[in-house]
Coordinates of C-alpha atoms and ligand atoms in Angstrom, one line a residue:
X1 CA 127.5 93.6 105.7
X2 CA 123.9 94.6 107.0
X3 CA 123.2 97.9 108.8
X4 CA 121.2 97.7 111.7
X5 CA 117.5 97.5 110.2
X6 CA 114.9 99.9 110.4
X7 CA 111.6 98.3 110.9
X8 CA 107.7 99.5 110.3
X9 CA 106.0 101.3 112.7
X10 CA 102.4 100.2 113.3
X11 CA 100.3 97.3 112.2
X12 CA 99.2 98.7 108.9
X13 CA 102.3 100.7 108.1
X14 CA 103.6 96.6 106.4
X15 CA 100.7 95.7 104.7
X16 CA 100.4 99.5 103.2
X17 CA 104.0 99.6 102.1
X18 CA 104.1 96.1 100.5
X19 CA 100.8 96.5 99.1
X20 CA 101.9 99.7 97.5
X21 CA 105.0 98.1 96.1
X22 CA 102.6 95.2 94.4
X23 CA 99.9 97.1 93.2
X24 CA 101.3 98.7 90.2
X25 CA 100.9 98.3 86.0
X26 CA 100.5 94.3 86.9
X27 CA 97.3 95.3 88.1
X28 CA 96.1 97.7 85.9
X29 CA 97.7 96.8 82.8
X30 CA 98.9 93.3 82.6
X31 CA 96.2 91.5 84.6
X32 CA 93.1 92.5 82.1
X33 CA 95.3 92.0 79.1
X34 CA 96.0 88.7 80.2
X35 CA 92.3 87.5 81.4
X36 CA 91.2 88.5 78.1
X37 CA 93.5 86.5 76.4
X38 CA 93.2 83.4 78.0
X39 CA 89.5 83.1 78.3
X40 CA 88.0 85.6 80.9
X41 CA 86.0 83.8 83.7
X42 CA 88.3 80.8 83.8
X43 CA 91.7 82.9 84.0
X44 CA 90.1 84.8 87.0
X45 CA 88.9 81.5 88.4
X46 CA 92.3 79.8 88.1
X47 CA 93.8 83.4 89.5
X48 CA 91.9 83.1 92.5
X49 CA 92.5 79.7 93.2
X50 CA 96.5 80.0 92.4
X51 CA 96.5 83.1 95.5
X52 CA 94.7 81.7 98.7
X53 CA 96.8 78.5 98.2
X54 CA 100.1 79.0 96.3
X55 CA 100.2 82.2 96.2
X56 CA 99.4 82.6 99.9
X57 CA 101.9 80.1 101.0
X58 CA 104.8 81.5 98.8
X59 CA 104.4 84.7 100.4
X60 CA 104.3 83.7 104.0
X61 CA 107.5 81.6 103.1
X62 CA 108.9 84.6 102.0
X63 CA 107.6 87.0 104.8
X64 CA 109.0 84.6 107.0
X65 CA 112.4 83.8 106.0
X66 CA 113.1 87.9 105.7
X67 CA 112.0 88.1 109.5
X68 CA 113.7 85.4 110.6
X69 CA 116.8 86.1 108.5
X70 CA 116.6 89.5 108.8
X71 CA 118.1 90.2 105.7
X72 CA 117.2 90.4 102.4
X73 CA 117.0 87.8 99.5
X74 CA 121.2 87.0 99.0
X75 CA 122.3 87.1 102.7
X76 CA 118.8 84.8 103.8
X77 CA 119.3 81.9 102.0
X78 CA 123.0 82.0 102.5
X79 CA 122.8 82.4 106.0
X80 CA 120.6 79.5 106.2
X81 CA 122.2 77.3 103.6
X82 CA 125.5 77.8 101.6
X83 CA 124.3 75.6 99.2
X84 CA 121.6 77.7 98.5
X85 CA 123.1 80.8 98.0
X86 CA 122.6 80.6 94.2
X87 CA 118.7 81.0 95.0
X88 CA 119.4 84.5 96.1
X89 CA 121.4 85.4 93.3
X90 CA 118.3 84.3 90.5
X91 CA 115.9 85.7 92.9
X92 CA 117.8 88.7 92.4
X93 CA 118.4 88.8 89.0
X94 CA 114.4 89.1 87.9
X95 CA 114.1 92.9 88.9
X96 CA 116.8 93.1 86.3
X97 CA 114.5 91.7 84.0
X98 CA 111.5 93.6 84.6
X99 CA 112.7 97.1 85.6
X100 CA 113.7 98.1 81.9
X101 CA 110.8 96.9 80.2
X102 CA 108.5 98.2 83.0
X103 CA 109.7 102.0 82.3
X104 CA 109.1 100.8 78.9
X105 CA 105.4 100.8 79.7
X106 CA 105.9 103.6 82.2
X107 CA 106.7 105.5 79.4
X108 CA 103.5 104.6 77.5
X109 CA 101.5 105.5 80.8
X110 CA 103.4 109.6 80.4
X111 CA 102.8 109.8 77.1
X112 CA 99.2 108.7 77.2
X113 CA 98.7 111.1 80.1
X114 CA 100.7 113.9 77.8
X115 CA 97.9 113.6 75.6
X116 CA 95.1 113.9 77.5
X117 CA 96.6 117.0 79.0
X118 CA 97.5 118.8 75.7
X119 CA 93.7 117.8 74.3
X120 CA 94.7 115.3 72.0
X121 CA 92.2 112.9 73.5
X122 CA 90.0 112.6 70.6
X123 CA 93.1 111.5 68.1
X124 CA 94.2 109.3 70.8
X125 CA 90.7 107.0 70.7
X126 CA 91.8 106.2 66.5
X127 CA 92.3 102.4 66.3
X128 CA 95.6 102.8 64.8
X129 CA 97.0 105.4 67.2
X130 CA 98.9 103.1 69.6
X131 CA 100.2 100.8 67.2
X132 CA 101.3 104.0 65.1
X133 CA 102.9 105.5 68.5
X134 CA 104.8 102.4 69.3
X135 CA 105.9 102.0 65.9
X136 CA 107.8 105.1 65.7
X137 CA 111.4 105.4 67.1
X138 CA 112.3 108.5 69.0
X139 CA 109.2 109.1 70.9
X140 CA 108.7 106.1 72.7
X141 CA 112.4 106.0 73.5
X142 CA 112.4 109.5 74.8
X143 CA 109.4 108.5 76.9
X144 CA 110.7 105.0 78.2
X145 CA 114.4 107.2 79.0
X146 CA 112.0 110.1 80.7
X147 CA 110.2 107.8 82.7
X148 CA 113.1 105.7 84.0
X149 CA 115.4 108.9 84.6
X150 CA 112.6 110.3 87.1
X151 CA 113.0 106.7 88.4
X152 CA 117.1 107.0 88.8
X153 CA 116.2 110.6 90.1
X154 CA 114.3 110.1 93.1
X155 CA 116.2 106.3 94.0
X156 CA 119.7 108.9 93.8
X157 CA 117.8 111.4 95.5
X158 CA 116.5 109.0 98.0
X159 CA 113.5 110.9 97.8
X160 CA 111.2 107.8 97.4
X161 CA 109.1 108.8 100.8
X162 CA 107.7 112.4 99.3
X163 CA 106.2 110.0 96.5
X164 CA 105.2 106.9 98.4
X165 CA 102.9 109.8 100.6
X166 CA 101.6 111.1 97.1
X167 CA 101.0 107.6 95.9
X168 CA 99.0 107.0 99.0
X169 CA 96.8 109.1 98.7
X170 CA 96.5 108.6 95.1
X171 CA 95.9 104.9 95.6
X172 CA 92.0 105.6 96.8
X173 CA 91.2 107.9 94.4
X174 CA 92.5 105.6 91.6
X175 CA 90.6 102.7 92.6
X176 CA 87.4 105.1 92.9
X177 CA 88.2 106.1 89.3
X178 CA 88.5 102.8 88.1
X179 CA 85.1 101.7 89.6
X180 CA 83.8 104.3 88.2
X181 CA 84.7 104.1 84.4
X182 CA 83.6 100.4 84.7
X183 CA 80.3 101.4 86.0
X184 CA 79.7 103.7 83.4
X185 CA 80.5 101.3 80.4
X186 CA 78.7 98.6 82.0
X187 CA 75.4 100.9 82.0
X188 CA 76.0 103.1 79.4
X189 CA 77.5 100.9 76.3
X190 CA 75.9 98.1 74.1
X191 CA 77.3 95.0 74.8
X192 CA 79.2 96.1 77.3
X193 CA 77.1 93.2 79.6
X194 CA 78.5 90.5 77.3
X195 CA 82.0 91.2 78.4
X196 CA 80.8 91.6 82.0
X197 CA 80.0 87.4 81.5
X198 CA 82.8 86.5 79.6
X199 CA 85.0 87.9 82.5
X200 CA 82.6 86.7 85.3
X201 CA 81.5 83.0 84.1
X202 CA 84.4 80.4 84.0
X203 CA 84.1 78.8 80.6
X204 CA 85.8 75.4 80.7
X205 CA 86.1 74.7 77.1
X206 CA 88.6 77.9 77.0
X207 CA 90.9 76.5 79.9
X208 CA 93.9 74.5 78.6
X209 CA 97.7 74.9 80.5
X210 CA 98.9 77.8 78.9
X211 CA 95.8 79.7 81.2
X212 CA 97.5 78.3 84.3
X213 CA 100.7 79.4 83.1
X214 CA 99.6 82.9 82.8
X215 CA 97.6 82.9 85.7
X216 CA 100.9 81.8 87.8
X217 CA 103.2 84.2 86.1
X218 CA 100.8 87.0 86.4
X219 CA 100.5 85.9 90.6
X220 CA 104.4 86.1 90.6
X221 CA 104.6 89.6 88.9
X222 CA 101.4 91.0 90.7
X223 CA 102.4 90.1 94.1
X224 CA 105.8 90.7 93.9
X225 CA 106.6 87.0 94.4
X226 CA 109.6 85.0 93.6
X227 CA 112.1 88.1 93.4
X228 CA 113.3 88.2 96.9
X229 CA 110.8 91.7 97.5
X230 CA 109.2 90.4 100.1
X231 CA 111.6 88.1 102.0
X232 CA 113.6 92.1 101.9
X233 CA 110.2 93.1 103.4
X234 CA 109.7 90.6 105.8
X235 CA 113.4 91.9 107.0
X236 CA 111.6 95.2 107.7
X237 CA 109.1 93.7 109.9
X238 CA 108.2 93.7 113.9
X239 CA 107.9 90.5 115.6
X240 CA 104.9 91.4 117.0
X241 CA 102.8 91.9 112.9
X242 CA 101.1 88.2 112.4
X243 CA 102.5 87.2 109.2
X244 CA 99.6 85.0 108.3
X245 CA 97.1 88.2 108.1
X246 CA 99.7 90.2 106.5
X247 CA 100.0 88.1 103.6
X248 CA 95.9 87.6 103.2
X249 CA 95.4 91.5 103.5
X250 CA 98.0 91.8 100.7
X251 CA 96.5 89.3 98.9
X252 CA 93.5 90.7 99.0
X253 CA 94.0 94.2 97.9
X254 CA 96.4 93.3 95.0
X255 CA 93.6 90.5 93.5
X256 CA 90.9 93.3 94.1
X257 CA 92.6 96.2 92.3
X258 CA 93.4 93.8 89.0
X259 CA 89.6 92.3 89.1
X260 CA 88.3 95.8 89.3
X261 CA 91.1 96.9 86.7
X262 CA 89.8 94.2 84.3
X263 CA 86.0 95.4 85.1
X264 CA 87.0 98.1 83.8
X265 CA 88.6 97.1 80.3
X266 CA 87.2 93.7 79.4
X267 CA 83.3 94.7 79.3
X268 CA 84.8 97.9 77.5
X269 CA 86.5 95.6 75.0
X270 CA 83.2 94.0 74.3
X271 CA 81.6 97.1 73.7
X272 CA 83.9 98.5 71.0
X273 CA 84.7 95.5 69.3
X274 CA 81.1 92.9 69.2
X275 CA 83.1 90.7 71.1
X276 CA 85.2 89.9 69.1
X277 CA 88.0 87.5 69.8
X278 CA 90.8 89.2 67.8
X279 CA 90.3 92.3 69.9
X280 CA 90.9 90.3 73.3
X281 CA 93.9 89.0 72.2
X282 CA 95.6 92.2 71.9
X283 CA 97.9 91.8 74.2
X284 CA 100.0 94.4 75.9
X285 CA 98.3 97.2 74.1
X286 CA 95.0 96.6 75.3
X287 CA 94.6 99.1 77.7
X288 CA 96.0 101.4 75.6
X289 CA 93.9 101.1 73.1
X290 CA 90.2 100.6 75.2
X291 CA 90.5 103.6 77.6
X292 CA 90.8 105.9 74.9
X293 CA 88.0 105.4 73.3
X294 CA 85.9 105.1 77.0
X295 CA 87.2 108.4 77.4
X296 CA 86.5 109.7 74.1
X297 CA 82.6 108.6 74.9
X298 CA 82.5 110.1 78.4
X299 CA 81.1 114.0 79.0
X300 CA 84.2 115.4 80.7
X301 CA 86.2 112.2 79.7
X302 CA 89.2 114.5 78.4
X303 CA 90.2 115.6 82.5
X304 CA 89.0 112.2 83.6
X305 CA 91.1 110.7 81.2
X306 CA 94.2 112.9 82.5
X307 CA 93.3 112.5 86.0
X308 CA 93.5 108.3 85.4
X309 CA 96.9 108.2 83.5
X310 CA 98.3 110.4 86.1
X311 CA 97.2 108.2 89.0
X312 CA 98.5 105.0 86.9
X313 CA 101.8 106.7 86.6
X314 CA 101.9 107.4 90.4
X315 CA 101.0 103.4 91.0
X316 CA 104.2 102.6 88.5
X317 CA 106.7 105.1 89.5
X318 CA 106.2 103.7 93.1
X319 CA 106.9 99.9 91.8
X320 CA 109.6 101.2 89.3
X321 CA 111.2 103.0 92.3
X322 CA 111.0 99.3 94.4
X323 CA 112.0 97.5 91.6
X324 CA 115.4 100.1 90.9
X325 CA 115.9 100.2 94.7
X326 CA 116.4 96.6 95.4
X327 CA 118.8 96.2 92.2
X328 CA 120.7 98.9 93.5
X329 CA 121.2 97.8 97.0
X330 CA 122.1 94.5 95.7
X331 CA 125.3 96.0 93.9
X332 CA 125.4 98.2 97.1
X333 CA 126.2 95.3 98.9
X334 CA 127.4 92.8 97.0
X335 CA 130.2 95.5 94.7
X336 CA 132.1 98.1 96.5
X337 CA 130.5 101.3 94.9
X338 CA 129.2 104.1 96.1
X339 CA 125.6 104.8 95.5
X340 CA 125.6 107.2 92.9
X341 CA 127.8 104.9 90.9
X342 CA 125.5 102.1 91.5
X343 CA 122.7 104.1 90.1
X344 CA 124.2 104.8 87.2
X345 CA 125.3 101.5 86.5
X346 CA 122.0 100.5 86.9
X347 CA 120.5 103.0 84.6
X348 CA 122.8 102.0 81.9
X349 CA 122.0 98.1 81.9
X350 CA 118.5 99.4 82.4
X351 CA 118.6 101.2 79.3
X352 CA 120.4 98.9 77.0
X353 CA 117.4 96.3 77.7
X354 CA 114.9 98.5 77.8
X355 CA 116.1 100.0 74.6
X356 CA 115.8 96.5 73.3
X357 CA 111.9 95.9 74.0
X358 CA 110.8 99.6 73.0
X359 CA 113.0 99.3 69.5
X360 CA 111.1 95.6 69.2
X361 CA 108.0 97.4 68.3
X362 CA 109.6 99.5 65.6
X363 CA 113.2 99.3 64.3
X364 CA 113.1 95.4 65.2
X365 CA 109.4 94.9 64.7
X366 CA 110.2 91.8 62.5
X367 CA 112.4 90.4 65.3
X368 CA 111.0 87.4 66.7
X369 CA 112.7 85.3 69.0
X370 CA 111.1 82.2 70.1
X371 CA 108.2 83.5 68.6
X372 CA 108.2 86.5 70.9
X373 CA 108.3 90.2 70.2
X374 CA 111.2 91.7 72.5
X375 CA 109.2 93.2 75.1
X376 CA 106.8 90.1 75.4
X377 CA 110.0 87.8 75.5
X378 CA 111.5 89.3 78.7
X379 CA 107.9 89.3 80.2
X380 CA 108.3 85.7 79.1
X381 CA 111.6 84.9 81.0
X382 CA 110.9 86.7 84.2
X383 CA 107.5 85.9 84.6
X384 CA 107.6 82.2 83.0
X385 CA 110.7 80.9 83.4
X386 CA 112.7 82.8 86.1
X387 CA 109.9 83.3 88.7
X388 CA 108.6 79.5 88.5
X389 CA 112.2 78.4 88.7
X390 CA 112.8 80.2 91.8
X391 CA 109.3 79.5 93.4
X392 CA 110.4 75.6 92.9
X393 CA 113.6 76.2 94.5
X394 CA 112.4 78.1 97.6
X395 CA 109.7 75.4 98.5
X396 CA 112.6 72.5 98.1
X397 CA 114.4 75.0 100.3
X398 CA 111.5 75.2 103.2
X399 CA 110.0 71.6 102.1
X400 CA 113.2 69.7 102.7
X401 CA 116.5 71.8 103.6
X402 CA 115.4 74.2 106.5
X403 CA 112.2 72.4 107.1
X404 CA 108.6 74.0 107.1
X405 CA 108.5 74.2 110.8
X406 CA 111.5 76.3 111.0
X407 CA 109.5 79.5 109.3
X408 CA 106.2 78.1 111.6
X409 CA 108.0 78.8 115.0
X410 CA 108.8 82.5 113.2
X411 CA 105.3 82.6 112.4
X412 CA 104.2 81.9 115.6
X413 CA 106.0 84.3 117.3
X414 CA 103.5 86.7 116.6
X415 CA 100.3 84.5 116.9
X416 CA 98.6 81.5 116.2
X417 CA 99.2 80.2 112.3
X418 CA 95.9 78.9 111.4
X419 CA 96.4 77.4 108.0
X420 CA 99.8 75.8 109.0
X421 CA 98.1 72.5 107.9
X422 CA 97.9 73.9 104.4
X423 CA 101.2 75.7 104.0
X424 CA 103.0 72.4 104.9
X425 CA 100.7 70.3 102.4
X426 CA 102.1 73.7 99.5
X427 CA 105.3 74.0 100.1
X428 CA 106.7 70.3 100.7
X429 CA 104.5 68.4 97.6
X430 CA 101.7 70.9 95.6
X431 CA 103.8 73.8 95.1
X432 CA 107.2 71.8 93.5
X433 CA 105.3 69.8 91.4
X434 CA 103.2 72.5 89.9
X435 CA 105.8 75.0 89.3
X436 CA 107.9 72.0 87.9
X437 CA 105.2 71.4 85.0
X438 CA 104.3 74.9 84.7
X439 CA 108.1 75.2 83.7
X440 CA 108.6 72.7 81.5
X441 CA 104.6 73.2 79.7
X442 CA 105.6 77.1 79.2
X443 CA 109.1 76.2 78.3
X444 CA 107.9 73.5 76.2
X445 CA 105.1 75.1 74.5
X446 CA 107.2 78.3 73.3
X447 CA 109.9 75.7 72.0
X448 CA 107.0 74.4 69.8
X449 CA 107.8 70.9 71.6
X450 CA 104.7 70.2 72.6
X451 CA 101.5 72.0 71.5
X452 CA 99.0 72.6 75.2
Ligands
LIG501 N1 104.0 93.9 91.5 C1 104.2 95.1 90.7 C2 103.0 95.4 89.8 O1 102.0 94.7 89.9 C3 105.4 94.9 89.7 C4 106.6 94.5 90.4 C5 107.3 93.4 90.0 C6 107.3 95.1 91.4 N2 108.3 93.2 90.8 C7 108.4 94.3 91.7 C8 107.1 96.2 92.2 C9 109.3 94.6 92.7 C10 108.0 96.5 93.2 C11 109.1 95.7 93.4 O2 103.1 96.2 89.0

């Protein structure tokens, strides 16, 4: 079934690619959203936390079992346990989840950047003007469909390298750009410092589960986790790449682009609104809404504006493309089809959900299902319900079926694995009993069980 795998040259040429498939809108649009909402300091706090331990050990397991495996998400946990084949399969399915309403937002990103191109920057820093945009029917739908069709494009096209080298050298500039708009609302804007304190000092009195369960989700979504993405990448990898610094350095660069991301909209937040609470707990329009009106205040901010929606839509094509790419090689495999087939099928589930989520915020604004707008309920599944469900599963899998030291020798192929004492301690007794309660306090919560 699997081709003879191509592998990454060089030592950075791994951490670059899968960093550039995890940084993407989870950085720049979800993370801030979310540490506003649930508190600031503390979410970033329990964030932090969540990666060097959980987070760290989930991606090694999964680094690991696609090296030692050397195949991707299905074929690894089949090949090392029958029973366990299911594991791939729900792994699999969360792409399917994200990818639509991720071009949903992809589409937000090209019309955003649209407008600061054809000079409607000023209109576009209105209060009402996102809510008004997403509220109408055709545009955001020819947006979302325009923005996943460039996606189907290149993945048909295989054409995915041109942008990857475009994205790279995007990536530095972006991050520069983000820097730099916080820097400037932090010194130039009243109360702009406020913000700066609510997102740097942990306030205990704000922390309750549900921050937990957003920190964990959001860890999952930013670092690609619990989707079978990386165990794929580990497939790609050389013996010789330690695992255990791979997995730090992509740690690290995801968790610095979302804190500087949310540098650069919380303190902005403050500074529009007095701090008000109602303003943080926007949601997924927050950026939307904030960098307008930065941009409106800046000299220039018209081309800066431009310059930063068309680096954000570089960061998301790249992830889209990842995202469509692994659901496609799934039915590649799995389905006898050729590619362009596969594609297409793909576009069309794609668009049916996605359809869904943008038509939530306008034709079915009054839907609520659990208490969820569309969009936000698929966020909801993947990100609360799937991803926890399947971290569980893979630690139970490494904990007690295949045994920790199984991925430890792998690991130690290429080195000494310094915090082996800690990835054991994770995987076989934190990491179970923590996704287990995350799963049922999220599910619970949203069922209006139990209030947390
Ligand atoms: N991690 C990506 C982001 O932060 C989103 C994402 C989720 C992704 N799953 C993925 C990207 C799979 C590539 C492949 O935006």
């Amino acid at each position: 079934m699997e081709k003879k795998r191509s592998t990454f040259t060089g030592k950075v040429g791994f951490v670059l690619a899968a960093a550039g498939s995890a940084v993407g809108l989870g950085n720049i649009w979800r993370f801030p959203y979310l540490a506003a909402k649930y508190g600031g300091g503390i979410f970033l706090l329990v964030y932090i936390l969540l990666a060097v331990t959980f987070g760290f050990s989930l991606m090694v397991a999964e680094i690991a079992l696609g090296r030692k495996t050397r195949l991707s998400a299905i074929g690894a946990f089949s090949s090392l346990s029958r029973r366990f084949s299911f594991l791939g399969y729900l792994a699999s399915a969360v792409p399917v989840i994200i990818l639509p309403y991720y071009c949903v937002i992809g589409g937000w990103v090209m019309k955003y950047l649209a407008g600061f191109v054809t000079g409607s920057s000023a209109a576009m820093a209105g209060d009402a003007y996102f809510n008004t945009y997403i509220g109408g029917t055709w545009e955001p739908v020819g947006w979302f469909l325009l923005f996943m069709g460039i996606t189907a494009v290149i993945v048909l096209l295989g054409v995915e390298k041109g942008i990857e080298k475009v994205s790279k050298f995007m990536m530095p500039v972006l991050i520069v750009l983000i820097l730099g708009i916080a820097v400037y609302t932090i010194c130039t804007m009243d109360g702009a410092l406020d913000g700066v304190v609510y997102y740097l000092r942990p306030d205990f009195s704000k922390f309750s589960v549900m921050t937990v369960v957003a920190a964990m989700g959001q860890m999952f979504y930013s670092m690609s986790l619990s989707m079978g993405i990386m165990i794929t990448f580990g497939s790609y990898m050389k013996r010789d790449i330690r695992v255990e610094k791979s997995a730090k350095q992509i740690e690290l660069f995801d968790t610095g682009v979302a804190f500087l991301a949310g540098l650069m909209i919380i303190p902005a937040v403050f500074a529009f609104s007095g701090g008000d609470e109602a303003a943080l707990g926007q949601g997924p329009g927050l950026m939307f809404v904030t960098l307008p009106k930065i941009f409106a205040s800046m000299p220039a901010g018209g081309i800066i504006g431009a310059a930063f929606f068309l680096m954000v839509l570089f960061a998301a094509l790249t992830s889209a493309i990842s995202l469509m790419e692994t659901i496609v090689s799934i039915f590649l495999d799995k389905l006898a089809m050729t590619r362009k087939a596969a594609c297409l099928l793909v576009f069309g589930i794609c668009t049916a959900l996605g359809l869904l989520s943008c038509l939530g915020y306008s034709v079915w604004s009054g839907v609520r299902i659990i208490g969820m707008q569309i969009l936000d309920l698929f966020d909801f599944l993947s990100n609360s319900v799937c991803m926890p469900l399947v971290a569980f599963a893979t630690c139970l899998f490494v904990g007690y079926v295949i045994k920790p030291q199984t991925l430890i020798a792998e690991i130690e192929k290429s080195g000494p694995f310094r915090e082996k004492r800690l990835f054991c301690v994770m995987v076989k007794y934190v990491a179970p009993v923590f996704t287990l309660l995350i799963l049922l306090s999220s599910v619970l919560d949203v069922l209006g069980i139990v209030k947390i």
